[in-house]
XYZ file of N, CA and C in Angstrom:
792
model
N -12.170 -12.161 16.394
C -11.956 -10.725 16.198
C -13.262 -10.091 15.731
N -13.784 -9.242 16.686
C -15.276 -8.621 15.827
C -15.159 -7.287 15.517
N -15.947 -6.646 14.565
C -15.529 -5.924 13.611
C -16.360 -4.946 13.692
N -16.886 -3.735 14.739
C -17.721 -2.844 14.580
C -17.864 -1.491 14.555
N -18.561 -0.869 14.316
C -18.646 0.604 14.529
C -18.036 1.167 15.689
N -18.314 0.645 16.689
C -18.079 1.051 18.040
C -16.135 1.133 17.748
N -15.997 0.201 17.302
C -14.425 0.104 17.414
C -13.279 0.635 16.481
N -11.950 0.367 16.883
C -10.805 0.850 15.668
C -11.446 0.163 14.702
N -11.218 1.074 13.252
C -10.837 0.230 12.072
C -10.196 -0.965 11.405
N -10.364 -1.757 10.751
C -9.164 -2.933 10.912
C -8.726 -2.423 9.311
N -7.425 -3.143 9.101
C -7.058 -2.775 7.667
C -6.203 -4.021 7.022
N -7.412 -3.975 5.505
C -6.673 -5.904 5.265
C -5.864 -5.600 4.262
N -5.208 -6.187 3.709
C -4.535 -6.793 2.515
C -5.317 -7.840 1.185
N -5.319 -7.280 0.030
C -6.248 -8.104 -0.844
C -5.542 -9.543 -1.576
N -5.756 -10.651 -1.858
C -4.872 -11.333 -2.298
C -5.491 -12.192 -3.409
N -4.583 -12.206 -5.103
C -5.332 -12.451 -5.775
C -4.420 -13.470 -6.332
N -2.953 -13.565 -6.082
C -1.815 -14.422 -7.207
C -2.070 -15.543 -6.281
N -1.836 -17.011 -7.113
C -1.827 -18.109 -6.330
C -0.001 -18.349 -6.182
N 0.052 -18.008 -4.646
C 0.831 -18.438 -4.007
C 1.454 -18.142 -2.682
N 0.812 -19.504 -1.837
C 0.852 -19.862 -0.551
C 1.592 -19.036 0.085
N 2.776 -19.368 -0.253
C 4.519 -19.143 0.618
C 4.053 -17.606 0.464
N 3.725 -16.731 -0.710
C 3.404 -15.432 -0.093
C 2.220 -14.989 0.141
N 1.254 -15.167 0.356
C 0.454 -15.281 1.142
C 0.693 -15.016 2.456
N 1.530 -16.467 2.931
C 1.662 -16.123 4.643
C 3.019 -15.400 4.651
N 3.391 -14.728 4.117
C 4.853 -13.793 4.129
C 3.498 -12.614 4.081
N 2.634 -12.318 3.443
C 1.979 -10.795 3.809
C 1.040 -11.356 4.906
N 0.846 -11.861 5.466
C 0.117 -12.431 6.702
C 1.037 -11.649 7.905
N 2.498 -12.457 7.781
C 3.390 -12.204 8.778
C 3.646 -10.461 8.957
N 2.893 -9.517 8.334
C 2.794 -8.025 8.066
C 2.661 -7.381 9.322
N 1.399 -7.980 9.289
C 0.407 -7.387 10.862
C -0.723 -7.276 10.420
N -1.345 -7.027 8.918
C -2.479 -7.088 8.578
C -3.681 -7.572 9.677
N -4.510 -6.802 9.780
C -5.578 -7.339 10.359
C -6.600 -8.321 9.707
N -6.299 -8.195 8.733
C -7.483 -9.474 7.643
C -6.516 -9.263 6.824
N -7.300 -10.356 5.977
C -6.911 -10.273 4.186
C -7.831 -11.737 3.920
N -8.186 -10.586 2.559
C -9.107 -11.578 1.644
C -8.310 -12.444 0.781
N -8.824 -13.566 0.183
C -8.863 -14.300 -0.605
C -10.047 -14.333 -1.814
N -9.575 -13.533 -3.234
C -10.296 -13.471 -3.763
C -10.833 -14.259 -4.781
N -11.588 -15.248 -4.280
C -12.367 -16.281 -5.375
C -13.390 -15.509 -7.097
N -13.627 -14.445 -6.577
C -13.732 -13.711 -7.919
C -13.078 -13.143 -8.706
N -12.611 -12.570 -8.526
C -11.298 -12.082 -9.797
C -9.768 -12.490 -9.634
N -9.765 -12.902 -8.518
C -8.390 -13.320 -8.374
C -8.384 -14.435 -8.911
N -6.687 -14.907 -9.837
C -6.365 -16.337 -9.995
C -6.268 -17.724 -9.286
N -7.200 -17.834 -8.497
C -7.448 -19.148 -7.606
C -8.893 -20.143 -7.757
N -8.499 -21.256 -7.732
C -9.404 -22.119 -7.585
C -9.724 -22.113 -6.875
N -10.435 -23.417 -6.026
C -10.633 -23.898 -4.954
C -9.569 -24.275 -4.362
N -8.533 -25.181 -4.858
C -7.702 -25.635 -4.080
C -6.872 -24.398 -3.960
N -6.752 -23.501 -4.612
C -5.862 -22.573 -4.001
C -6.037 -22.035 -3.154
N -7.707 -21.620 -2.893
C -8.627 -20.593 -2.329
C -8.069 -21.431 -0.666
N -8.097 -22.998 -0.859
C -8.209 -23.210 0.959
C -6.278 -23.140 0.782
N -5.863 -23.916 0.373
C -4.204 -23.218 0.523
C -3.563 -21.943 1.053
N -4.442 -20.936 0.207
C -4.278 -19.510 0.832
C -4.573 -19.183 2.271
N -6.165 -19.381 2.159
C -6.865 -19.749 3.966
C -5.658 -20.296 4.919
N -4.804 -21.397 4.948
C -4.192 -22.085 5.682
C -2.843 -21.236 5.586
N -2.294 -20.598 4.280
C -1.416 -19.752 4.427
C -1.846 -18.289 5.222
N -2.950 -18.054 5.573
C -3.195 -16.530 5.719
C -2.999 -17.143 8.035
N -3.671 -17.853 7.877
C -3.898 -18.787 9.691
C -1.880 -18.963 10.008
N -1.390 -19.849 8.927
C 0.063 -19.792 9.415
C 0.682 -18.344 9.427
N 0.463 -17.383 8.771
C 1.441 -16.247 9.331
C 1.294 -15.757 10.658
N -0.227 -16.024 10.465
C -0.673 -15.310 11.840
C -1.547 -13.921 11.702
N -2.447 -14.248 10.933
C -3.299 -12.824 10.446
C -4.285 -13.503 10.996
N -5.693 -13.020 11.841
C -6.352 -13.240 12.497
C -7.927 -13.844 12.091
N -8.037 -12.820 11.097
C -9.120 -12.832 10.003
C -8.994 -12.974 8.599
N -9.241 -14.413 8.567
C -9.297 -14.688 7.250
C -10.583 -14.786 6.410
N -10.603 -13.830 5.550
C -11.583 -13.599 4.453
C -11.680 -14.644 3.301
N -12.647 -14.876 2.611
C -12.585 -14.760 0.935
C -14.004 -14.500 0.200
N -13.726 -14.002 -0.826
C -14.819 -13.444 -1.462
C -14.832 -14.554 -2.454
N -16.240 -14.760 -2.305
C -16.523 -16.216 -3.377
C -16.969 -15.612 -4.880
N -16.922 -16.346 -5.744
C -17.881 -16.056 -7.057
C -18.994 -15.294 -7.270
N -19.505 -16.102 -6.392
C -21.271 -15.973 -6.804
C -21.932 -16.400 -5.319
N -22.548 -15.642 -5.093
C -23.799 -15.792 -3.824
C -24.418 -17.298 -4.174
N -23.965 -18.190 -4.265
C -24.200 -19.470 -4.179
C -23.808 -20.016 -2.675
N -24.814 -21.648 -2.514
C -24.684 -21.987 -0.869
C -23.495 -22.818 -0.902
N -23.193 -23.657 -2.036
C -22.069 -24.790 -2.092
C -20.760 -23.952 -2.038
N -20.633 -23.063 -2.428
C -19.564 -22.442 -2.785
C -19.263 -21.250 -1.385
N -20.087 -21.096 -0.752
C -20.224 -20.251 0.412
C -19.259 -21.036 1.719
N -20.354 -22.776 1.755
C -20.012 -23.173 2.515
C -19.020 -23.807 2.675
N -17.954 -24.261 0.981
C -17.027 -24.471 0.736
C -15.688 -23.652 2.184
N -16.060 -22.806 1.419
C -14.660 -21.504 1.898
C -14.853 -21.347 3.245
N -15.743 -21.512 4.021
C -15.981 -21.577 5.408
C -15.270 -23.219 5.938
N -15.664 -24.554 4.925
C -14.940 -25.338 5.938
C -13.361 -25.167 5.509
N -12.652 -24.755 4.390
C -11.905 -24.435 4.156
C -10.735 -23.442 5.011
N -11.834 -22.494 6.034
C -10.914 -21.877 6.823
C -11.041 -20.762 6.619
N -11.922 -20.046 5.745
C -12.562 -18.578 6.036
C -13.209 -18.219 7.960
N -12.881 -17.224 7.797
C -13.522 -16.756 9.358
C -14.700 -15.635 8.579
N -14.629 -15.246 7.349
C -15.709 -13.857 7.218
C -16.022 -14.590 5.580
N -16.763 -13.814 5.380
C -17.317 -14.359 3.452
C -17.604 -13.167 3.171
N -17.558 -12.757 2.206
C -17.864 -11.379 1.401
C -18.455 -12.116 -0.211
N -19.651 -11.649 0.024
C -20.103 -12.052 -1.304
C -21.041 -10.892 -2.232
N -20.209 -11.129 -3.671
C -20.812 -10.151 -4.707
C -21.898 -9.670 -5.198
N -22.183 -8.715 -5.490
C -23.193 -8.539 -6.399
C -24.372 -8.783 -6.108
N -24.628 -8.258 -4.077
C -25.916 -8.834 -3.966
C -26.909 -7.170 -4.267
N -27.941 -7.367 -4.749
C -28.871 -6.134 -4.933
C -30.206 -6.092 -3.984
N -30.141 -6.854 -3.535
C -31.977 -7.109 -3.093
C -31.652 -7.463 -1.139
N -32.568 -7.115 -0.599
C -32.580 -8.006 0.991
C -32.829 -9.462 0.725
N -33.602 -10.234 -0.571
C -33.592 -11.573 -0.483
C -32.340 -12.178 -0.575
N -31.790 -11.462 -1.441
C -30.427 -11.560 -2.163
C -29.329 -11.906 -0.720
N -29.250 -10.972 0.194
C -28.729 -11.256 1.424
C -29.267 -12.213 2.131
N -30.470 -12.187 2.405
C -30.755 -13.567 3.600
C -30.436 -14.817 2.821
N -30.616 -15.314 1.644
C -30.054 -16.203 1.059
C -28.270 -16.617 1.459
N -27.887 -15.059 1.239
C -25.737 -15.581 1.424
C -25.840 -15.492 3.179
N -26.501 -14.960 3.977
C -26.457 -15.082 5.567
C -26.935 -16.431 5.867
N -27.794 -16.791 5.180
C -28.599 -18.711 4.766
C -27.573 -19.456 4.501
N -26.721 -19.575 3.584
C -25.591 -20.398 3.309
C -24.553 -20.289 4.363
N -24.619 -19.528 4.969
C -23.189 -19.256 5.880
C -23.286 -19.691 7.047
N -24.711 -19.882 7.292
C -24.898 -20.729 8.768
C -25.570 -21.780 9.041
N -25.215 -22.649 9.776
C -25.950 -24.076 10.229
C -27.698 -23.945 10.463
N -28.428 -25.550 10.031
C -29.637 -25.289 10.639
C -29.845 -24.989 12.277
N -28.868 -25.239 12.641
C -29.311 -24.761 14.172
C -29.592 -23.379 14.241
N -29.066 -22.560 13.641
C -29.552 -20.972 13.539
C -29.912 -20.753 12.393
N -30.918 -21.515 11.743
C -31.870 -21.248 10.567
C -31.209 -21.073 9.399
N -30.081 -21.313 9.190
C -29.028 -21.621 7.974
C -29.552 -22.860 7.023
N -28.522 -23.081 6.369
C -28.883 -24.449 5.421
C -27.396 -24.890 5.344
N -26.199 -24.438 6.065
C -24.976 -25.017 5.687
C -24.807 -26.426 6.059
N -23.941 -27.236 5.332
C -23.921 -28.577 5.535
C -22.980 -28.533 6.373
N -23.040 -29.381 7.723
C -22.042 -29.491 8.919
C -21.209 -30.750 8.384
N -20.062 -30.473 8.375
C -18.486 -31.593 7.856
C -17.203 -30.805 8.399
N -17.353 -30.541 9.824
C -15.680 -30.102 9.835
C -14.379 -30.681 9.627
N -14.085 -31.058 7.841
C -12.596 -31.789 7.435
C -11.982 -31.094 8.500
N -11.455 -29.943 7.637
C -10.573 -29.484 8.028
C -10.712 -28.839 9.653
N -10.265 -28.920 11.050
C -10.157 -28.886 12.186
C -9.430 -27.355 12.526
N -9.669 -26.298 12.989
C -9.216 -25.162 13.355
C -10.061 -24.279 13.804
N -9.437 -23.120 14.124
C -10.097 -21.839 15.156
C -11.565 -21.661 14.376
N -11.527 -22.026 13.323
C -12.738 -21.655 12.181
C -13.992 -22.509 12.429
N -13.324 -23.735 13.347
C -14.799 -24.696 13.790
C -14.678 -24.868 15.443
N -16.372 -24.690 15.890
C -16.161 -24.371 16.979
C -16.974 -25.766 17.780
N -17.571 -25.642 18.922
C -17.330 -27.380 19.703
C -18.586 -27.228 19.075
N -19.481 -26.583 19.159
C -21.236 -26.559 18.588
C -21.465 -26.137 16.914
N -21.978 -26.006 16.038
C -22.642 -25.833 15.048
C -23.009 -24.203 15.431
N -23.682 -23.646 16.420
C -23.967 -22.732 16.963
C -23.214 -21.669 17.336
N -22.052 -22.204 18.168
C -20.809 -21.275 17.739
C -19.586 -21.259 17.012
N -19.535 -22.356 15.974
C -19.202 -21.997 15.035
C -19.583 -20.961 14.070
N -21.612 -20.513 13.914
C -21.630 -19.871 13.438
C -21.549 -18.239 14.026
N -21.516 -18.254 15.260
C -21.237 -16.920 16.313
C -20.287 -16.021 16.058
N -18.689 -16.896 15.583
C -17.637 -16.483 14.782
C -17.872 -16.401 13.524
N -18.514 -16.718 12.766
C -19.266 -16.256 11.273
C -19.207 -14.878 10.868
N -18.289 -14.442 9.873
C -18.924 -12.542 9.487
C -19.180 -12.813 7.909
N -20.406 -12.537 8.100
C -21.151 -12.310 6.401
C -20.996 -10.805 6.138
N -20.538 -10.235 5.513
C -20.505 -9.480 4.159
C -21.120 -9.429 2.724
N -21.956 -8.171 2.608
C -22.249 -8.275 1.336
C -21.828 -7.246 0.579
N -21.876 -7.250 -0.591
C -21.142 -6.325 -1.799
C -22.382 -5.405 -1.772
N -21.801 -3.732 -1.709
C -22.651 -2.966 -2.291
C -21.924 -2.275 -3.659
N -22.661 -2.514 -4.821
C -21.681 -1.977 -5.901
C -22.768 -1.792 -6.996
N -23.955 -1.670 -6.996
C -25.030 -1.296 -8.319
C -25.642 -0.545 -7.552
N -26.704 0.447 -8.380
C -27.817 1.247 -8.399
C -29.281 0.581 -7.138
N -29.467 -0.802 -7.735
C -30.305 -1.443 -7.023
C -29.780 -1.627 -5.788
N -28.869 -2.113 -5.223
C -28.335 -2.598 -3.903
C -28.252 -0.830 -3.104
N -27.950 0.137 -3.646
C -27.915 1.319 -2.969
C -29.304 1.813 -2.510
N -30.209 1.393 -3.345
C -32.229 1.917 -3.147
C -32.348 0.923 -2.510
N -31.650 -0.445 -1.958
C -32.382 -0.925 -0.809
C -31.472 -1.286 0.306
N -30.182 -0.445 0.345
C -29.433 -0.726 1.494
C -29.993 -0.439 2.988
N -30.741 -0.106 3.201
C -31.198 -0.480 4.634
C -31.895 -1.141 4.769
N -32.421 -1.697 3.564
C -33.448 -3.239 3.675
C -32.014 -4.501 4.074
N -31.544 -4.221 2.980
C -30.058 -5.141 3.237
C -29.016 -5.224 4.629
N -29.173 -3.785 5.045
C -28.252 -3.999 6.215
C -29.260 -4.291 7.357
N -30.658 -4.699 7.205
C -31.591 -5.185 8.286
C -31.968 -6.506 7.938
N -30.832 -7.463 7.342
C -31.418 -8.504 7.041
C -30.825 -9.380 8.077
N -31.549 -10.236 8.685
C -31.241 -10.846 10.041
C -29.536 -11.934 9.541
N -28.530 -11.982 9.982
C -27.596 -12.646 10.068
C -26.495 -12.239 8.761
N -26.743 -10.427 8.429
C -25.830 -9.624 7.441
C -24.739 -9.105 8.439
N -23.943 -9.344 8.895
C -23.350 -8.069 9.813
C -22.463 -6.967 9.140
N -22.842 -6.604 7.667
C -22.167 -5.691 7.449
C -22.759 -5.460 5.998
N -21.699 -4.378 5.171
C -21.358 -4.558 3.953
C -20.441 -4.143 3.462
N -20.134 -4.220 2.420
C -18.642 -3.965 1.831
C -18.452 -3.315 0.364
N -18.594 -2.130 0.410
C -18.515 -1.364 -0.969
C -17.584 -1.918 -1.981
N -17.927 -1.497 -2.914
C -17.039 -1.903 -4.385
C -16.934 -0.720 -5.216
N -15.789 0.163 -5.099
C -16.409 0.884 -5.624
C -16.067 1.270 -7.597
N -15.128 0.572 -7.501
C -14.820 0.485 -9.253
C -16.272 -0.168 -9.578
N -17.029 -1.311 -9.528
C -18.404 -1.473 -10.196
C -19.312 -0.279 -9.553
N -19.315 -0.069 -8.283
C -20.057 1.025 -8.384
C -19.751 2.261 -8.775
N -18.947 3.111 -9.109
C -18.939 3.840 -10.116
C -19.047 3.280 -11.478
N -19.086 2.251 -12.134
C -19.399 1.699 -13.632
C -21.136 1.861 -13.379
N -21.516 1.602 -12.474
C -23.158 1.604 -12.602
C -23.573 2.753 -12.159
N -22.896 3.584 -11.356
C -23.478 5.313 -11.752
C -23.111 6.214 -13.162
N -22.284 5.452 -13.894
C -22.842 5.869 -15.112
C -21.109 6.166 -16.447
N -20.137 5.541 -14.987
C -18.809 6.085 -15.486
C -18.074 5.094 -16.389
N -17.440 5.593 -17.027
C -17.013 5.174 -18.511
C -16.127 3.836 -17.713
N -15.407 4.434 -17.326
C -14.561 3.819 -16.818
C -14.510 3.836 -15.027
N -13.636 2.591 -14.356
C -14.064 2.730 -13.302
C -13.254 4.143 -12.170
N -14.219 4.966 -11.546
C -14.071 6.041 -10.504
C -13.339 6.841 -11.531
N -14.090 7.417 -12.669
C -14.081 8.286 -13.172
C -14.259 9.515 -12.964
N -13.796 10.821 -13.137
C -13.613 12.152 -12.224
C -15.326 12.706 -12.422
N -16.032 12.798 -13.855
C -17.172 13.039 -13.632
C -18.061 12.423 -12.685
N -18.275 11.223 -12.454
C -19.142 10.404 -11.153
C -18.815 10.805 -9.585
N -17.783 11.016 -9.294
C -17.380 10.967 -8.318
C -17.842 11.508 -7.023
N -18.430 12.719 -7.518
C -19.723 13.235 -6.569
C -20.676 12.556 -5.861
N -21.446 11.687 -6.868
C -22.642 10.743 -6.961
C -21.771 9.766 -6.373
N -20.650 9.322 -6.625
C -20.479 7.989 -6.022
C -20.225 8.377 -4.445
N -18.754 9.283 -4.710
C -18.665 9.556 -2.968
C -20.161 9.770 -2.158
N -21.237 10.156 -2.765
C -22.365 10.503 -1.919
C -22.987 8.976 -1.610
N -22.858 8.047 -2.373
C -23.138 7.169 -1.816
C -22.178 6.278 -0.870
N -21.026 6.745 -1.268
C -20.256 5.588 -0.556
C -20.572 5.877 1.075
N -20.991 7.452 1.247
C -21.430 8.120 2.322
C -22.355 7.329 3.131
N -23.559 7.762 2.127
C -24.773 6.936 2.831
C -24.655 5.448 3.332
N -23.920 4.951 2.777
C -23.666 3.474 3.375
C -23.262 3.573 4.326
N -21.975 4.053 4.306
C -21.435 3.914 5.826
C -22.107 4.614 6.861
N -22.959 5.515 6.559
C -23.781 5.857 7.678
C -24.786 5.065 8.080
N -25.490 4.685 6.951
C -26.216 3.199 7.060
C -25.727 2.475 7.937
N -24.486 1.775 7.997
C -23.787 0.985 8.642
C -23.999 1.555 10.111
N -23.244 2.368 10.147
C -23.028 2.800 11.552
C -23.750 2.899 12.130
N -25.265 3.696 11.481
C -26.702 3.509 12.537
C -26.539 2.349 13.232
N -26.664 1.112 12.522
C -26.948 -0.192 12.972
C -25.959 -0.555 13.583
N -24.306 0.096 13.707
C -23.370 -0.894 14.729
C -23.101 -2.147 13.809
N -23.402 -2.051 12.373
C -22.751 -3.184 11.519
C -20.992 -2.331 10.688
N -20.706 -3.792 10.418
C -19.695 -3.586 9.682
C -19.758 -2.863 8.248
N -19.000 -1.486 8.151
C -19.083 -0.370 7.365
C -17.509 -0.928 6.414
N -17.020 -1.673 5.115
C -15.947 -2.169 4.755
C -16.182 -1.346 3.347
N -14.750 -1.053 2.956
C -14.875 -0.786 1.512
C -13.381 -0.847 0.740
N -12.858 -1.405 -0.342
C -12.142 -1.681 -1.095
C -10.993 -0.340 -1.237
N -9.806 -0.295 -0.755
C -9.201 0.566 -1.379
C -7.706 0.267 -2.171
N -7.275 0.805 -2.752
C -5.886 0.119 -3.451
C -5.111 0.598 -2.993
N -4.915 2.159 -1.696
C -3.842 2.465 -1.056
C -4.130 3.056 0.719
N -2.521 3.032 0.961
C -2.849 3.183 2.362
C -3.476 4.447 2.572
N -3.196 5.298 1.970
C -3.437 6.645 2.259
C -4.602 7.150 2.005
N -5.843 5.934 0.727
C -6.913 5.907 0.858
C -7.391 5.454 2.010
N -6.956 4.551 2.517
C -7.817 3.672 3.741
C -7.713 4.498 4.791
N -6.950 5.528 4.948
C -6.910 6.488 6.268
C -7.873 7.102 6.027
N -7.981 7.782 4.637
C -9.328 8.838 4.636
C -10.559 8.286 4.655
N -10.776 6.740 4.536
C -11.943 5.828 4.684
C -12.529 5.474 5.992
N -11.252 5.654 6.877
C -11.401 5.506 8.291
C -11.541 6.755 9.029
N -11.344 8.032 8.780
C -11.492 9.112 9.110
C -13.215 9.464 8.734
N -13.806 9.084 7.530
C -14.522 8.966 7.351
C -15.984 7.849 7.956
N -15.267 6.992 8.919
C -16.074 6.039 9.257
C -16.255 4.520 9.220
N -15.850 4.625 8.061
C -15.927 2.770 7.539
C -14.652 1.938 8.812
N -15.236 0.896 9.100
C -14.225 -0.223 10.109
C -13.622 -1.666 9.552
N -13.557 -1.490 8.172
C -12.724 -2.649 7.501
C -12.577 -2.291 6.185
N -11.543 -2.001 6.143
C -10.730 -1.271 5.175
C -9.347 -2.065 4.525
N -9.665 -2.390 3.298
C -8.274 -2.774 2.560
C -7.301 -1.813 1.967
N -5.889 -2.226 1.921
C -5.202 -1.217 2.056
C -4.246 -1.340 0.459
N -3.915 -2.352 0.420
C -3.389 -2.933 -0.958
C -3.723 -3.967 -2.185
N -3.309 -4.207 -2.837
C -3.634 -5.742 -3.746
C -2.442 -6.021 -3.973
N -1.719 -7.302 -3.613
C -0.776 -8.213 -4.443
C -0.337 -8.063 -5.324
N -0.736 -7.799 -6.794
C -0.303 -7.728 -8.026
C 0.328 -6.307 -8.095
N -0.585 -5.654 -7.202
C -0.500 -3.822 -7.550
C 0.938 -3.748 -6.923
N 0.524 -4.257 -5.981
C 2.327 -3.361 -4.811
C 3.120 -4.432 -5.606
N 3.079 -5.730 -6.088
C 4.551 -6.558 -6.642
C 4.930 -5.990 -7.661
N 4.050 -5.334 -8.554
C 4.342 -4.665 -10.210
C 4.658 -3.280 -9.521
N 4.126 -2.805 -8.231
C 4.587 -1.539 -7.825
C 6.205 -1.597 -7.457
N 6.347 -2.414 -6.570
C 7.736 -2.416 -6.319
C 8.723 -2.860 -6.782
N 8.228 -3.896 -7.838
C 9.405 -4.237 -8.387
C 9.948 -3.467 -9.372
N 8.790 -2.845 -10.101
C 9.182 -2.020 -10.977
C 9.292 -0.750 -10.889
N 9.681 -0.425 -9.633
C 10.285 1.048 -8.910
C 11.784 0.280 -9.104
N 12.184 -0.583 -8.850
C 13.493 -1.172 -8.639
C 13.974 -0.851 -10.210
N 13.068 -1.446 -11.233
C 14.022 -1.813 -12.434
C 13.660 -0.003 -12.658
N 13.002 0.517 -12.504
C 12.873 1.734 -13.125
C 14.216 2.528 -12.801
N 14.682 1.930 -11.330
C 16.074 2.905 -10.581
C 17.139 2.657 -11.611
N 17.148 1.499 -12.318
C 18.219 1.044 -12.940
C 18.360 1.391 -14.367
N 16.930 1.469 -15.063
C 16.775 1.930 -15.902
C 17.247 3.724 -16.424
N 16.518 4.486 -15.215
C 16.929 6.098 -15.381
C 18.466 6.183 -15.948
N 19.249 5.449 -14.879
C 20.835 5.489 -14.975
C 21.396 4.564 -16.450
N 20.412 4.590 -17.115
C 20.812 4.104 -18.867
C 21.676 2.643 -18.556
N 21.304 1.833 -17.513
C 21.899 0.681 -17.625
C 21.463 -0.227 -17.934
N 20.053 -0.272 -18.745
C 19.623 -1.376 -19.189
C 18.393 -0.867 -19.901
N 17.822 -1.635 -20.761
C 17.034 -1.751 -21.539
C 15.740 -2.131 -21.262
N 14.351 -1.642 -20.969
C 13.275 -2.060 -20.698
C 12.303 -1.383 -21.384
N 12.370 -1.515 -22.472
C 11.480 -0.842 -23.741
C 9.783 -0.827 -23.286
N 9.372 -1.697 -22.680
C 7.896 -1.518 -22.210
C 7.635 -1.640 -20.934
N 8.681 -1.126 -20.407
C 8.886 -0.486 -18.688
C 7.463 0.651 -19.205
N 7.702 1.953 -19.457
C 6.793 2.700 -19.172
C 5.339 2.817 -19.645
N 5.264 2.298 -20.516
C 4.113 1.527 -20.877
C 2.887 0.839 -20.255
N 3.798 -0.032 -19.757
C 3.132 -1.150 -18.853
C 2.893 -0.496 -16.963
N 3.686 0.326 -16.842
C 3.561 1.482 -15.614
C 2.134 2.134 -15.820
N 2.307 2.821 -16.839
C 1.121 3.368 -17.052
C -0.469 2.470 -17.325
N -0.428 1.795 -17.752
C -1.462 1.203 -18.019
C -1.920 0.197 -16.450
N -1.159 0.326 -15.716
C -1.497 0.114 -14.633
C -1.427 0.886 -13.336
């Protein structure tokens, strides 16, 4: 599945709770991707490839995960694991990128990844070469520095994209808290320039949203990989629309029902 300017938008699903069985129950959605988040989400490793294999059994096409840290062991982990794309954090610099585009691909195309296909699927291909062809590197744009050199970054040979953040990047334009109403100017102006960035080049323009109705105006706007939910958000969303129905009608007791609504 390739992912460009030229084309529709795709729209993923974020996934952070460890567990498989739902996993591939939001797979079976229609989602066009969904990440696996090795940084803030509750997963190890072994969960991280569990998930991978749950996201392939529903039948979601593109499987993501966002690793820790722009490290090569940990890059190339999640790739034999059964990633099809990598999204990695917190890069600021163009070295910063050719390094995570370095980990993600074989020496046959000037990579450093270690070739071991355990695990056998759509994710490994008959060559080293096109295995890495199906490869989508992603990098995080979310600080001050990574924005003063995003077109160094999106010209770094084997980046095909990037992927805004924008709760840290509004914390590093200056906001108390994250996408705070004062920043929002400054940030939307950058979230701008990126994706135009992007699009010059025909790379992948991605950025983080927590609802659907954001990801429409993200795609109206330009960007072509767009998340639409998080796991925790819509399960604490919906379930607790349920107890809330039950609650209004004074049939039960949930003393830090609204509380806990709010604070999330």
């Amino acid at each position: 599945m390739s992912v460009t300017a030229a084309e529709s938008p795709r729209f993923g699903a974020w996934i952070t709770v460890n567990s498989s069985i739902m996993v591939e129950q939001i797979a079976r959605l229609g989602f066009d991707f969904m990440v696996i988040d090795g940084q803030h989400g509750v997963l190890g490793y072994a969960e991280m490839r569990d998930a991978l294999v749950a996201v392939t059994a529903g039948g979601c096409p593109l499987p993501f995960a966002r690793v820790c840290a722009n490290e090569p062991g940990e890059i190339g982990r999640m790739l034999d694991a059964g990633a099809r794309g990598i999204i990695v954090p917190m890069v600021n610099t163009a070295e910063d990128a050719r390094l995570a585009a370095r980990a993600a691909r074989y020496a046959t195309s000037g990579g450093q990844r270690s070739y071991s296909p355990v695990r056998h699927g759509a994710h490994f291909a008959v060559t080293p070469g096109q295995t890495d062809a199906g490869v989508i590197v992603l990098v995080m744009i979310e600080t001050r520095e990574a924005l003063a050199q995003i077109e160094e970054i999106l010209d770094t040979d084997g980046i095909d994209g990037v992927f805004v953040g924008p709760y840290d990047l509004s914390l590093a334009l200056g906001a108390d808290v994250p996408l705070q109403v004062s920043v929002r100017p400054e940030l939307e102006s950058a979230i701008s320039r990126v994706c135009e960035a992007a699009a010059r080049r025909s790379k992948i323009a991605g950025i983080y949203c927590g609802t659907g109705e954001e990801a429409v105006q993200r795609a109206r706007e330009g960007f072509t990989l767009i998340n639409t939910c998080h796991d925790m958000t819509a399960l604490r969303a919906g379930m607790g629309a349920e107890l809330a129905a039950v609650v209004e009608r004074g049939l039960t007791l949930a003393t830090h029902l609204e509380e806990e609504l709010r604070a999330h």
